[in-house]
Coordinates of C-alpha atoms in Angstrom, one line a residue:
X838 CA -22.4 -29.9 -43.0
X839 CA -23.0 -26.3 -44.9
X840 CA -24.9 -24.9 -41.8
X841 CA -22.1 -26.1 -39.7
X842 CA -19.6 -24.2 -41.3
X843 CA -21.7 -20.9 -41.8
X844 CA -22.1 -21.0 -37.7
X845 CA -18.4 -21.7 -37.1
X846 CA -17.4 -19.3 -39.8
X847 CA -19.9 -16.5 -37.9
X848 CA -18.5 -17.8 -34.7
X849 CA -14.7 -17.1 -35.9
X850 CA -15.8 -13.9 -37.4
X851 CA -17.6 -12.7 -34.0
X852 CA -14.3 -13.5 -32.1
X853 CA -12.4 -11.6 -34.5
X854 CA -14.4 -8.4 -34.3
X855 CA -14.7 -8.6 -30.4
X856 CA -11.1 -8.8 -30.4
X857 CA -10.2 -5.7 -33.1
X858 CA -13.2 -3.7 -30.9
X859 CA -11.5 -4.7 -27.7
X860 CA -7.8 -4.0 -29.0
X861 CA -9.0 -0.6 -30.2
X862 CA -10.4 0.1 -26.2
X863 CA -7.0 -1.0 -25.2
X864 CA -5.1 1.1 -27.3
X865 CA -7.6 4.4 -26.9
X866 CA -7.0 3.6 -22.8
X867 CA -3.1 3.3 -23.4
X868 CA -3.1 6.6 -25.6
X869 CA -5.0 8.4 -22.9
X870 CA -2.6 7.3 -20.3
X871 CA 0.3 8.3 -22.2
X872 CA -1.7 11.9 -22.6
X873 CA -2.3 12.6 -19.1
X874 CA 1.1 11.7 -18.3
X875 CA 3.0 13.6 -20.4
X876 CA 0.0 16.4 -20.5
X877 CA 1.1 17.2 -16.4
X878 CA 4.6 18.2 -17.6
X879 CA 4.0 20.8 -20.9
X880 CA 3.0 23.8 -19.2
X881 CA 6.4 25.7 -21.2
X882 CA 7.7 28.9 -20.1
X883 CA 5.8 32.1 -21.0
X884 CA 2.5 30.3 -21.8
X885 CA -1.1 31.6 -21.8
X886 CA -4.3 30.1 -20.6
X887 CA -7.2 30.1 -23.0
X888 CA -10.6 29.8 -21.8
X889 CA -13.6 30.3 -23.8
X890 CA -16.5 31.6 -22.8
X891 CA -18.7 29.5 -25.8
X892 CA -20.7 26.4 -24.8
X893 CA -22.4 25.7 -21.4
X894 CA -21.3 26.3 -17.6
X895 CA -22.8 23.8 -15.3
X896 CA -22.1 22.8 -11.3
X897 CA -19.8 19.9 -12.8
X898 CA -19.0 18.7 -16.4
X899 CA -20.3 15.3 -16.8
X900 CA -17.4 13.0 -18.8
X901 CA -17.0 13.8 -22.5
X902 CA -16.6 11.9 -25.0
X903 CA -13.8 9.3 -26.4
X904 CA -12.3 12.2 -28.3
X905 CA -12.2 15.2 -25.7
X906 CA -11.2 12.6 -22.9
X907 CA -8.7 10.2 -24.7
X908 CA -7.2 12.3 -27.3
X909 CA -7.5 15.8 -25.4
X910 CA -8.7 17.3 -29.0
X911 CA -9.8 20.7 -28.6
X912 CA -11.5 22.5 -25.7
X913 CA -14.9 21.4 -24.6
X914 CA -18.4 22.8 -25.1
X915 CA -20.3 21.5 -21.5
X916 CA -17.7 22.7 -19.1
X917 CA -18.1 22.1 -15.4
X918 CA -17.5 25.4 -13.0
X919 CA -15.2 23.3 -10.5
X920 CA -12.8 22.5 -13.5
X921 CA -12.4 25.9 -14.8
X922 CA -12.1 27.1 -10.9
X923 CA -9.4 24.3 -10.5
X924 CA -7.9 25.4 -13.6
X925 CA -7.3 29.1 -12.9
X926 CA -5.9 28.4 -9.5
X927 CA -3.8 26.5 -11.3
X928 CA -2.6 28.9 -13.6
X929 CA -2.6 31.7 -11.0
X930 CA 0.6 29.5 -9.1
X931 CA 1.9 28.5 -11.9
X932 CA 5.0 30.5 -12.8
X933 CA 5.5 29.8 -16.4
X934 CA 1.5 30.7 -17.5
X935 CA 1.8 34.5 -17.8
X936 CA -2.2 35.3 -18.2
X937 CA -5.1 34.4 -19.1
X938 CA -7.3 35.1 -23.0
X939 CA -10.8 35.0 -22.6
X940 CA -12.0 34.7 -26.2
X941 CA -15.5 34.9 -26.8
X942 CA -18.9 35.6 -25.0
X943 CA -21.9 33.0 -25.8
X944 CA -21.5 31.0 -22.8
X945 CA -24.5 29.7 -21.1
X946 CA -24.7 29.8 -17.6
X947 CA -27.0 27.2 -15.3
X948 CA -27.3 30.2 -12.7
X949 CA -26.7 34.1 -12.6
X950 CA -24.4 32.6 -9.4
X951 CA -22.2 30.6 -12.0
X952 CA -21.4 33.4 -13.9
X953 CA -20.2 35.0 -10.3
X954 CA -18.0 32.3 -9.0
X955 CA -15.9 32.2 -12.0
X956 CA -15.7 36.2 -12.1
X957 CA -14.5 36.0 -8.4
X958 CA -12.1 33.4 -9.7
X959 CA -10.6 35.1 -11.8
X960 CA -10.4 38.4 -9.6
X961 CA -8.5 36.0 -7.7
X962 CA -6.1 35.1 -10.8
X963 CA -5.1 38.9 -10.7
X964 CA -4.2 39.1 -7.0
X965 CA -0.9 37.3 -8.8
X966 CA -0.4 40.1 -11.1
X967 CA -1.0 38.1 -13.8
X968 CA -3.1 39.8 -17.0
X969 CA -6.2 38.5 -18.1
X970 CA -7.1 40.1 -21.8
X971 CA -11.1 39.3 -23.1
X972 CA -11.4 39.0 -26.8
X973 CA -15.2 38.0 -28.5
X974 CA -17.1 38.5 -31.9
X975 CA -19.6 39.1 -29.1
X976 CA -21.0 39.2 -25.5
X977 CA -24.3 38.0 -24.2
X978 CA -24.8 39.6 -20.7
X979 CA -23.5 36.7 -18.2
X980 CA -20.2 37.0 -20.6
X981 CA -20.0 40.4 -20.5
X982 CA -20.4 40.1 -16.5
X983 CA -17.3 37.8 -16.5
X984 CA -15.0 39.7 -18.9
X985 CA -15.2 42.7 -16.7
X986 CA -13.0 41.4 -14.6
X987 CA -10.0 41.6 -17.6
X988 CA -7.8 44.3 -17.5
X989 CA -8.4 44.9 -21.2
X990 CA -11.5 43.6 -23.1
X991 CA -11.9 43.7 -27.1
X992 CA -14.6 43.5 -29.6
X993 CA -14.7 42.6 -33.3
X994 CA -15.0 45.8 -35.9
X995 CA -18.8 44.0 -36.6
X996 CA -19.1 42.4 -32.8
X997 CA -22.1 43.5 -30.2
X998 CA -22.8 43.2 -26.8
X999 CA -25.7 41.9 -24.9
X1000 CA -26.6 44.6 -22.3
X1001 CA -29.9 45.0 -20.9
X1002 CA -30.6 43.9 -17.3
X1003 CA -31.9 40.6 -16.1
X1004 CA -35.2 39.4 -16.8
X1005 CA -37.7 37.7 -19.3
X1006 CA -41.1 35.8 -20.1
X1007 CA -42.3 32.5 -18.5
X1008 CA -44.5 30.4 -20.5
X1009 CA -47.8 29.6 -19.1
X1010 CA -50.0 26.4 -20.6
X1011 CA -53.4 27.0 -19.0
X1012 CA -54.6 28.2 -22.4
X1013 CA -53.5 25.3 -24.4
X1014 CA -54.4 22.7 -21.4
X1015 CA -58.1 24.1 -21.6
X1016 CA -58.1 23.5 -25.6
X1017 CA -57.2 20.1 -25.0
X1018 CA -59.3 19.2 -22.0
X1019 CA -56.5 18.8 -19.4
X1020 CA -56.6 20.6 -15.7
X1021 CA -53.7 20.5 -13.7
X1022 CA -54.7 20.1 -9.8
X1023 CA -52.9 21.5 -7.7
X1024 CA -52.5 21.3 -3.6
X1025 CA -49.7 23.8 -2.1
X1026 CA -49.1 25.5 0.9
X1027 CA -47.1 28.5 0.8
X1028 CA -48.6 31.6 -1.5
X1029 CA -45.1 32.4 -3.2
X1030 CA -44.9 28.9 -4.0
X1031 CA -45.1 29.5 -7.7
X1032 CA -43.8 26.3 -9.3
X1033 CA -47.6 25.2 -10.2
X1034 CA -48.8 28.2 -11.7
X1035 CA -47.4 27.8 -15.4
X1036 CA -49.7 25.2 -15.3
X1037 CA -52.8 26.6 -13.5
X1038 CA -52.9 30.2 -14.9
X1039 CA -52.3 32.2 -17.4
X1040 CA -50.3 34.5 -16.2
X1041 CA -47.5 35.1 -13.3
X1042 CA -49.5 35.8 -9.6
X1043 CA -49.0 39.2 -7.8
X1044 CA -47.1 37.4 -5.1
X1045 CA -44.7 35.5 -7.4
X1046 CA -44.3 38.8 -9.5
X1047 CA -42.9 40.4 -5.6
X1048 CA -40.4 37.8 -5.5
X1049 CA -38.8 38.0 -8.9
X1050 CA -39.0 41.7 -8.8
X1051 CA -36.7 41.4 -5.2
X1052 CA -34.2 38.8 -5.9
X1053 CA -33.7 40.0 -10.2
X1054 CA -33.0 43.2 -8.7
X1055 CA -30.6 42.0 -6.0
X1056 CA -28.8 40.1 -8.5
X1057 CA -28.4 43.1 -10.9
X1058 CA -27.3 45.5 -8.5
X1059 CA -24.8 43.1 -7.5
X1060 CA -23.5 42.6 -11.0
X1061 CA -23.4 46.5 -12.1
X1062 CA -21.3 47.1 -9.1
X1063 CA -18.7 44.5 -9.9
X1064 CA -19.0 45.6 -13.6
X1065 CA -19.0 49.6 -12.8
X1066 CA -16.2 48.3 -10.6
X1067 CA -14.1 46.0 -13.6
X1068 CA -14.5 49.0 -16.5
X1069 CA -13.6 52.1 -13.4
X1070 CA -17.6 53.8 -14.3
X1071 CA -20.3 54.6 -12.6
X1072 CA -23.0 52.4 -11.7
X1073 CA -26.3 54.6 -12.2
X1074 CA -23.9 55.3 -15.9
X1075 CA -23.9 51.5 -16.6
X1076 CA -27.6 51.1 -15.4
X1077 CA -28.7 54.2 -17.7
X1078 CA -27.0 52.0 -20.8
X1079 CA -28.7 48.9 -20.0
X1080 CA -32.1 50.7 -19.9
X1081 CA -31.2 52.8 -23.6
X1082 CA -29.4 49.7 -24.7
X1083 CA -31.6 49.5 -28.2
X1084 CA -31.1 53.0 -28.9
X1085 CA -27.4 53.3 -27.4
X1086 CA -24.9 51.1 -29.9
X1087 CA -25.8 52.2 -33.4
X1088 CA -22.4 51.4 -34.0
X1089 CA -19.8 49.4 -32.4
X1090 CA -17.4 52.0 -31.6
X1091 CA -20.0 53.3 -29.5
X1092 CA -19.5 50.4 -26.6
X1093 CA -15.9 52.5 -26.9
X1094 CA -17.3 55.6 -26.1
X1095 CA -19.4 54.2 -22.9
X1096 CA -16.5 52.8 -21.8
X1097 CA -17.7 49.1 -21.9
X1098 CA -14.7 48.4 -23.9
X1099 CA -11.1 49.6 -24.8
X1100 CA -11.3 48.9 -28.9
X1101 CA -12.2 47.8 -31.4
X1102 CA -10.1 45.1 -33.2
X1103 CA -9.6 42.0 -36.0
X1104 CA -8.8 38.6 -34.9
X1105 CA -5.0 39.7 -36.0
X1106 CA -4.8 42.2 -33.5
X1107 CA -5.7 40.4 -30.5
X1108 CA -3.1 38.0 -31.9
X1109 CA -0.7 41.1 -32.1
X1110 CA -1.8 42.0 -28.7
X1111 CA -1.3 38.5 -26.7
X1112 CA 2.0 38.3 -28.5
X1113 CA 2.9 42.0 -27.3
X1114 CA 2.3 41.0 -23.8
X1115 CA 3.9 38.0 -23.8
X1116 CA 7.2 39.7 -25.6
X1117 CA 7.3 37.5 -28.4
X1118 CA 8.2 38.4 -31.8
X1119 CA 5.8 38.5 -35.1
X1120 CA 7.1 34.8 -36.0
X1121 CA 7.2 33.6 -32.7
X1122 CA 4.4 30.6 -31.3
X1123 CA 1.9 31.9 -28.8
X1124 CA 2.3 28.3 -26.3
X1125 CA -1.4 27.8 -25.5
X1126 CA -3.1 25.8 -23.0
X1127 CA -6.9 25.1 -22.9
X1128 CA -8.8 23.8 -20.3
X1129 CA -8.5 20.7 -21.2
X1130 CA -5.2 20.9 -21.1
X1131 CA -5.0 22.9 -17.8
X1132 CA -7.1 19.4 -16.2
X1133 CA -4.3 17.8 -16.4
X1134 CA -1.7 20.2 -15.3
X1135 CA -0.2 19.2 -12.0
X1136 CA -1.1 21.7 -8.7
X1137 CA 1.4 22.8 -6.4
X1138 CA -0.9 21.7 -3.6
X1139 CA -0.2 18.4 -2.3
X1140 CA -2.1 16.4 0.0
X1141 CA -0.2 16.9 3.2
X1142 CA -2.3 17.1 5.9
X1143 CA -6.1 15.6 7.1
X1144 CA -8.9 15.3 4.5
X1145 CA -12.2 17.6 3.8
X1146 CA -14.3 15.3 1.4
X1147 CA -16.2 17.7 -0.7
X1148 CA -19.3 16.2 -2.1
X1149 CA -21.4 17.6 -5.3
X1150 CA -25.0 17.4 -5.1
X1151 CA -26.2 18.9 -7.9
X1152 CA -29.4 18.9 -10.5
X1153 CA -33.2 17.7 -9.7
X1154 CA -33.8 15.5 -6.1
X1155 CA -35.4 12.0 -7.4
X1156 CA -36.3 9.1 -5.6
X1157 CA -34.4 6.9 -8.2
X1158 CA -31.9 6.7 -11.3
X1159 CA -34.4 6.1 -13.6
X1160 CA -35.6 9.6 -13.3
X1161 CA -32.2 10.2 -15.3
X1162 CA -33.8 9.4 -18.5
X1163 CA -37.2 11.0 -17.3
X1164 CA -35.4 14.5 -17.1
X1165 CA -33.6 14.4 -20.1
X1166 CA -30.8 12.8 -19.5
X1167 CA -29.2 15.6 -16.7
X1168 CA -27.8 14.8 -13.6
X1169 CA -30.0 14.3 -10.7
X1170 CA -29.6 14.0 -6.8
X1171 CA -31.1 10.0 -6.0
X1172 CA -31.9 10.3 -2.3
X1173 CA -31.2 6.4 -1.9
X1174 CA -27.8 6.9 -3.7
X1175 CA -27.0 10.2 -1.8
X1176 CA -27.7 8.8 1.4
X1177 CA -25.7 6.0 1.0
X1178 CA -22.9 8.2 -0.4
X1179 CA -23.0 10.2 3.2
X1180 CA -23.3 7.5 5.2
X1181 CA -20.3 5.7 3.6
X1182 CA -18.4 9.3 4.4
X1183 CA -20.0 9.1 8.1
X1184 CA -17.6 6.1 8.6
X1185 CA -14.3 7.1 7.1
X1186 CA -12.4 8.1 9.6
X1187 CA -10.1 9.4 7.5
X1188 CA -12.4 12.3 6.3
X1189 CA -12.4 14.4 9.4
X1190 CA -15.0 17.0 7.5
X1191 CA -17.1 17.1 5.0
X1192 CA -18.3 19.9 2.8
X1193 CA -21.9 19.1 1.1
X1194 CA -21.8 21.2 -2.3
X1195 CA -25.6 21.9 -3.0
X1196 CA -26.9 23.2 -6.2
X1197 CA -30.7 22.4 -6.5
X1198 CA -34.4 23.8 -6.5
X1199 CA -35.3 20.9 -5.3
X1200 CA -37.7 18.0 -6.3
X1201 CA -39.3 14.9 -4.6
X1202 CA -39.9 15.3 -0.4
X1203 CA -39.5 11.5 0.0
X1204 CA -35.9 11.8 -1.4
X1205 CA -35.1 15.0 0.1
X1206 CA -35.9 13.7 3.8
X1207 CA -33.7 10.8 2.9
X1208 CA -30.9 13.0 2.4
X1209 CA -31.6 15.5 4.9
X1210 CA -31.5 12.4 7.3
X1211 CA -28.3 11.2 6.5
X1212 CA -26.9 14.6 6.8
X1213 CA -28.1 14.8 10.3
X1214 CA -25.9 11.2 11.0
X1215 CA -23.3 12.8 9.0
X1216 CA -23.1 15.6 11.2
X1217 CA -23.4 13.2 14.5
X1218 CA -19.7 12.4 13.4
X1219 CA -18.1 15.4 12.2
X1220 CA -18.7 19.2 11.0
X1221 CA -20.9 19.5 7.8
X1222 CA -20.9 23.0 5.9
X1223 CA -22.8 23.5 3.3
X1224 CA -21.8 25.3 0.1
X1225 CA -24.7 26.6 -2.0
X1226 CA -24.1 27.1 -5.4
X1227 CA -26.6 28.8 -8.1
X1228 CA -29.7 26.9 -5.9
X1229 CA -30.4 25.9 -2.8
X1230 CA -33.8 26.3 -2.7
X1231 CA -37.3 24.1 -1.5
X1232 CA -35.9 20.4 -1.6
X1233 CA -32.2 21.8 -1.8
X1234 CA -32.5 24.0 1.8
X1235 CA -34.4 20.5 3.0
X1236 CA -30.9 19.2 2.5
X1237 CA -28.9 21.9 3.5
X1238 CA -31.3 22.4 7.1
X1239 CA -29.2 20.5 9.0
X1240 CA -25.7 21.6 8.1
X1241 CA -23.6 22.4 11.4
X1242 CA -22.7 26.1 8.9
X1243 CA -24.4 27.3 5.3
X1244 CA -22.1 29.4 3.8
X1245 CA -24.0 30.7 0.1
X1246 CA -22.5 32.5 -2.7
X1247 CA -24.1 36.4 -2.6
X1248 CA -26.2 35.7 -5.5
X1249 CA -27.7 32.1 -4.6
X1250 CA -30.9 31.8 -4.8
X1251 CA -32.1 29.7 -1.2
X1252 CA -35.3 29.4 0.9
X1253 CA -38.6 28.2 -1.1
X1254 CA -39.8 26.7 2.0
X1255 CA -43.2 25.0 0.7
X1256 CA -44.2 21.9 -0.7
X1257 CA -46.5 21.0 -3.5
X1258 CA -48.8 18.3 -5.6
X1259 CA -49.8 18.6 -9.0
X1260 CA -51.4 15.9 -10.6
X1261 CA -53.3 16.3 -13.9
X1262 CA -56.7 15.6 -14.9
X1263 CA -57.6 14.0 -18.1
X1264 CA -61.6 13.6 -17.8
X1265 CA -62.1 16.9 -20.7
X1266 CA -59.9 15.6 -22.8
X1267 CA -60.5 11.4 -22.7
X1268 CA -64.4 11.2 -21.5
X1269 CA -65.5 15.1 -22.9
X1270 CA -63.8 14.9 -26.8
X1271 CA -62.7 11.5 -27.3
X1272 CA -66.2 9.7 -25.5
X1273 CA -64.3 7.1 -23.5
X1274 CA -65.9 6.3 -20.3
X1275 CA -64.7 4.0 -17.6
X1276 CA -66.5 2.0 -15.0
X1277 CA -65.6 -1.5 -12.6
X1278 CA -66.1 -2.5 -9.3
X1279 CA -64.1 -2.2 -5.8
X1280 CA -64.0 -3.6 -2.7
X1281 CA -63.3 0.0 -0.9
X1282 CA -64.0 3.1 -1.3
X1283 CA -60.2 4.3 -2.4
X1284 CA -59.4 1.2 -3.8
X1285 CA -58.8 3.0 -7.5
X1286 CA -58.4 6.6 -6.7
X1287 CA -55.4 7.1 -8.8
X1288 CA -57.8 6.5 -11.7
X1289 CA -60.5 9.0 -10.0
X1290 CA -57.9 11.5 -9.6
X1291 CA -56.7 11.5 -13.2
X1292 CA -59.7 10.6 -14.9
X1293 CA -62.9 11.4 -12.7
X1294 CA -65.1 14.2 -13.4
X1295 CA -65.4 14.8 -9.6
X1296 CA -62.4 13.9 -7.5
X1297 CA -63.0 17.0 -5.2
X1298 CA -62.5 15.0 -2.1
X1299 CA -59.7 13.1 -3.1
X1300 CA -58.0 16.3 -3.8
X1301 CA -58.7 17.9 -0.2
X1302 CA -57.4 14.6 1.0
X1303 CA -54.1 15.4 -1.0
X1304 CA -54.4 18.8 0.4
X1305 CA -54.5 17.9 4.3
X1306 CA -51.0 15.5 3.3
X1307 CA -49.7 18.6 1.8
X1308 CA -50.5 21.2 5.1
X1309 CA -48.8 18.0 7.1
X1310 CA -45.9 18.0 4.9
X1311 CA -45.6 21.6 4.8
X1312 CA -45.5 22.2 9.0
X1313 CA -42.6 19.2 9.1
X1314 CA -40.8 21.0 6.8
X1315 CA -41.3 24.3 9.2
X1316 CA -40.1 21.4 12.0
X1317 CA -36.8 20.3 10.1
X1318 CA -36.0 23.9 9.5
X1319 CA -36.2 25.3 13.4
X1320 CA -34.7 22.4 14.5
X1321 CA -31.4 23.1 12.1
X1322 CA -31.4 26.1 12.2
X1323 CA -32.3 27.1 16.0
X1324 CA -35.5 29.0 15.3
X1325 CA -39.2 28.1 16.5
X1326 CA -41.5 27.1 13.5
X1327 CA -43.5 30.1 13.7
X1328 CA -40.4 32.3 13.2
X1329 CA -39.8 29.9 10.1
X1330 CA -43.0 30.4 8.8
X1331 CA -43.2 33.9 8.6
X1332 CA -39.9 33.8 6.2
X1333 CA -41.5 30.4 4.4
X1334 CA -44.6 30.7 2.3
X1335 CA -42.8 28.9 -0.3
X1336 CA -40.6 32.0 -0.9
X1337 CA -37.5 32.1 -2.4
X1338 CA -34.7 34.6 -1.3
X1339 CA -31.9 36.0 -2.6
X1340 CA -28.6 34.8 -0.3
X1341 CA -28.0 38.3 0.3
X1342 CA -31.3 38.6 2.0
X1343 CA -31.2 35.2 3.5
X1344 CA -28.0 36.0 5.1
X1345 CA -30.6 39.0 7.5
X1346 CA -33.0 35.9 8.3
X1347 CA -30.5 33.3 9.3
X1348 CA -31.4 31.1 6.6
X1349 CA -27.7 30.8 5.6
X1350 CA -24.2 31.9 7.9
X1351 CA -21.7 33.1 5.9
X1352 CA -21.0 34.9 2.5
X1353 CA -18.5 33.0 0.5
X1354 CA -17.4 30.9 -1.8
X1355 CA -16.6 26.8 -2.2
X1356 CA -13.2 28.0 -0.6
X1357 CA -14.8 29.9 2.4
X1358 CA -16.8 26.8 2.9
X1359 CA -13.7 24.3 3.0
X1360 CA -12.0 26.8 5.3
X1361 CA -14.7 26.8 7.7
X1362 CA -15.1 22.7 7.9
X1363 CA -11.3 22.9 8.7
X1364 CA -12.3 25.2 11.4
X1365 CA -14.7 23.4 12.8
X1366 CA -12.8 20.2 12.9
X1367 CA -10.0 22.2 14.3
X1368 CA -7.5 21.1 11.5
X1369 CA -4.3 23.1 10.8
X1370 CA -3.0 21.0 7.5
X1371 CA -5.6 19.7 5.2
X1372 CA -6.5 19.0 1.5
X1373 CA -9.8 18.0 -0.3
X1374 CA -11.2 15.4 -1.9
X1375 CA -14.0 15.3 -4.5
X1376 CA -17.0 13.2 -4.0
X1377 CA -18.6 11.2 -6.0
X1378 CA -16.1 10.3 -8.6
X1379 CA -16.8 11.4 -12.1
X1380 CA -17.1 8.4 -14.8
X1381 CA -14.7 8.5 -17.3
X1382 CA -16.0 7.9 -20.6
X1383 CA -15.1 4.0 -20.5
X1384 CA -17.7 3.6 -17.8
X1385 CA -19.7 5.4 -19.9
X1386 CA -19.2 3.1 -23.2
X1387 CA -19.7 0.2 -21.0
X1388 CA -22.7 1.4 -18.9
X1389 CA -25.9 -0.6 -19.4
X1390 CA -27.8 2.8 -19.3
X1391 CA -25.9 3.9 -22.4
X1392 CA -27.9 2.6 -25.0
X1393 CA -26.7 4.3 -27.9
X1394 CA -29.7 5.1 -29.4
X1395 CA -31.4 8.6 -29.2
X1396 CA -32.8 7.7 -25.6
X1397 CA -29.3 8.0 -24.0
X1398 CA -27.6 11.3 -22.9
X1399 CA -25.5 11.9 -26.1
X1400 CA -29.1 12.7 -27.9
X1401 CA -30.4 14.7 -24.9
X1402 CA -26.8 17.2 -25.3
X1403 CA -27.7 17.8 -28.6
X1404 CA -31.3 18.0 -28.1
X1405 CA -30.5 21.0 -25.1
X1406 CA -28.3 22.3 -27.7
X1407 CA -31.3 22.7 -30.0
X1408 CA -33.7 23.8 -28.2
X1409 CA -31.8 26.7 -26.2
X1410 CA -34.1 28.0 -22.9
X1411 CA -37.1 26.1 -24.1
X1412 CA -35.0 22.8 -22.7
X1413 CA -35.6 23.2 -19.3
X1414 CA -38.9 23.8 -18.7
X1415 CA -40.6 21.5 -21.5
X1416 CA -37.7 18.5 -19.6
X1417 CA -39.4 19.7 -16.0
X1418 CA -43.3 19.7 -17.3
X1419 CA -42.1 16.1 -18.2
X1420 CA -40.2 15.2 -15.1
X1421 CA -43.0 16.5 -12.5
X1422 CA -45.8 14.5 -14.9
X1423 CA -43.4 11.4 -14.7
X1424 CA -42.1 11.5 -11.3
X1425 CA -43.4 8.7 -8.7
X1426 CA -43.4 11.1 -5.6
X1427 CA -46.4 13.2 -6.0
X1428 CA -45.1 15.6 -3.6
X1429 CA -43.0 17.5 -4.1
X1430 CA -40.7 20.4 -2.7
X1431 CA -39.3 22.4 -5.7
X1432 CA -38.7 26.1 -6.5
X1433 CA -39.8 28.0 -9.4
X1434 CA -38.7 27.1 -12.4
X1435 CA -34.9 27.2 -13.3
X1436 CA -33.0 30.6 -14.1
X1437 CA -30.9 30.4 -16.5
X1438 CA -28.3 32.9 -18.1
X1439 CA -26.8 34.0 -21.0

C-alpha cells in the first residue's frame, strides 16, 4: 500500500509539473503574439533606427532564444543579413523614422560580400534624404568600411580604428600530423584546388598564393573606392594610411586629421548630436527602434501581384541532416531536403519564378549533383535566377550552374571548379607508435579496402583508383558547367582548375551574367517570367523558438546548437577551420567539391 501511494503521488506530481510547464509556454506564446501584434504599430513619430554593428552577421539568422523571440528583449548578437536589409528598407519607407544611428564596430561578417551588401543597403537608404550617423568605441576594419556610408563618423576619445588592409595567415597542420604519425592522402584535380593544402603541406603553394592575391586585392580595391567616396578623400591616400597604420595613429585625434572620422567625442556627446538632428530638447526622450523592433514593423509593400520565391541555400553542402551536429551546429545545405524543397516550388503554380540565393563554399559532390538536378527540373517549369552571396564556389557553383541567369555581388567569391578526396592514414600512429597491427581474411581483393586505406602501410594502388574516380568527377563537373553556361568543356577547363574568382573577374569569363544585389536578381526573375506586378516570399521558413524547443534534435546538452554558439564566440577565427577539419573527417562523402577555407572579416 505504501508503494501504491508513492506511485500515485509521483504521477500526480508529474501531471502538475507538466501542466505548469505547458502553461508557462502557453503564456509565453500569448505574450509573443501580443508583442508581435503591438510592435507593428509602435513606430512613433521622430524615431531613429539603432543598428548595432556588434556580434556576428551571417546570411540568415537562426532563431534566437525564448527571451529574444517572445519578450523582444534588447537586440541580437547573431544577425542575419536578410533581416538587416529588410529592416533598413522598412526604415527608408517609414516616414516616422528620421534616420539610422550605427553604434559599435566590432561586428564579424561571414564574408567581405556580406559587409558590402549591408553597406549597399545603407547607401540606398540615404537616397530617401534621411541621415545616417555612426559612433563606436572602436571599429574593426569591415565595420569601418560599412560606417563610411554615414554622413558623420564619430569615435570615442580613447577609441581606435583597425585599418590595415586585408589578409592573414592560415594554419597548416602537416607538421603536427607528422609528429603524430598521421598522413593525409589527397586525390584532386585542379592546380588551384587548395583546400587540401593545410593538411598536406607546411605552407601555401604558389598557385594558392596567386589566386588569393588576386581576389584579396580585388576586394580591397573595391572597398577603398567606396570608402574614399564616402569620406571624400583620395583612394591612394587611404591606401597609404593602411600601409602606415601602425605608426600613423598615435593619438585618437590623428584619425580626424586623416579624415577617417569627423570628430572625437564622449557617449553623452553623441546622444546630444542625435537629439539635435531630431530637433529634441535636452530632456526629451529619443524614440529608438532596435533590429528586433524593426523585424515586427509592417512594411508598406503589399502582397499584390504574382509570387516570386526566394530560396536560401547557405552553408556547407552535405548529404544528410546529421552533418549539422558534426559541422558544429551551423546551418548546412542538405542535398535531399533542398532537392525536395525545389521540387515543391516547381509544382507550385502560384510561384511564377524562383530566385535561388546561394552562399556556399561547397561540400559533398553527391549532394551538389542532387541539388543541381532539382534546379534543372525547376528551370524547365519556370525561370530560376541565382543570386550569389558571399561565396558560390565549388559545390556552390555546381548547384548554381544550371540557372536561367546568375547575378553575383561585386565581391562574391565564385568558381573553384574542381574536386578532391581527402583521406587520413593512421598507420604511422596506430602501428608504428602504438604497436597495433591488423590481420584477417577476405573473399575479394578490395573487400576491406576502407581499412587498408586508413590503416594500411602501402595503399598506393587504392589511391590510384581514387584519383581515377576524381578525374572522372572533374570531367563531369566541366560538362555540367559547360551545359549550364553555354560553353565547351575545354573553355571551362581553361578557367577552372579549382581556381576561385572574384565576381567582377568572373563576369568577364562568363561564369556570371551580371553584378548586382538580391533585389537585382528578383527584378531579373520578374523580367524572365514577364511579370509586371509581383511580391516575394522566402523559403524555407525559419524555425521559431517553439520549434527549436520541441525539436528532438535539441537535446539541451553541450552537444546542441546553443553550446556551439558559445564555442564559436570563444574560439573566434579558429572556430571555422577546426569545424571544417572535423567535418571533412566525418563526412560520409569522400568526394568533395569544396572551395578554399572560409573567409571571415572583421
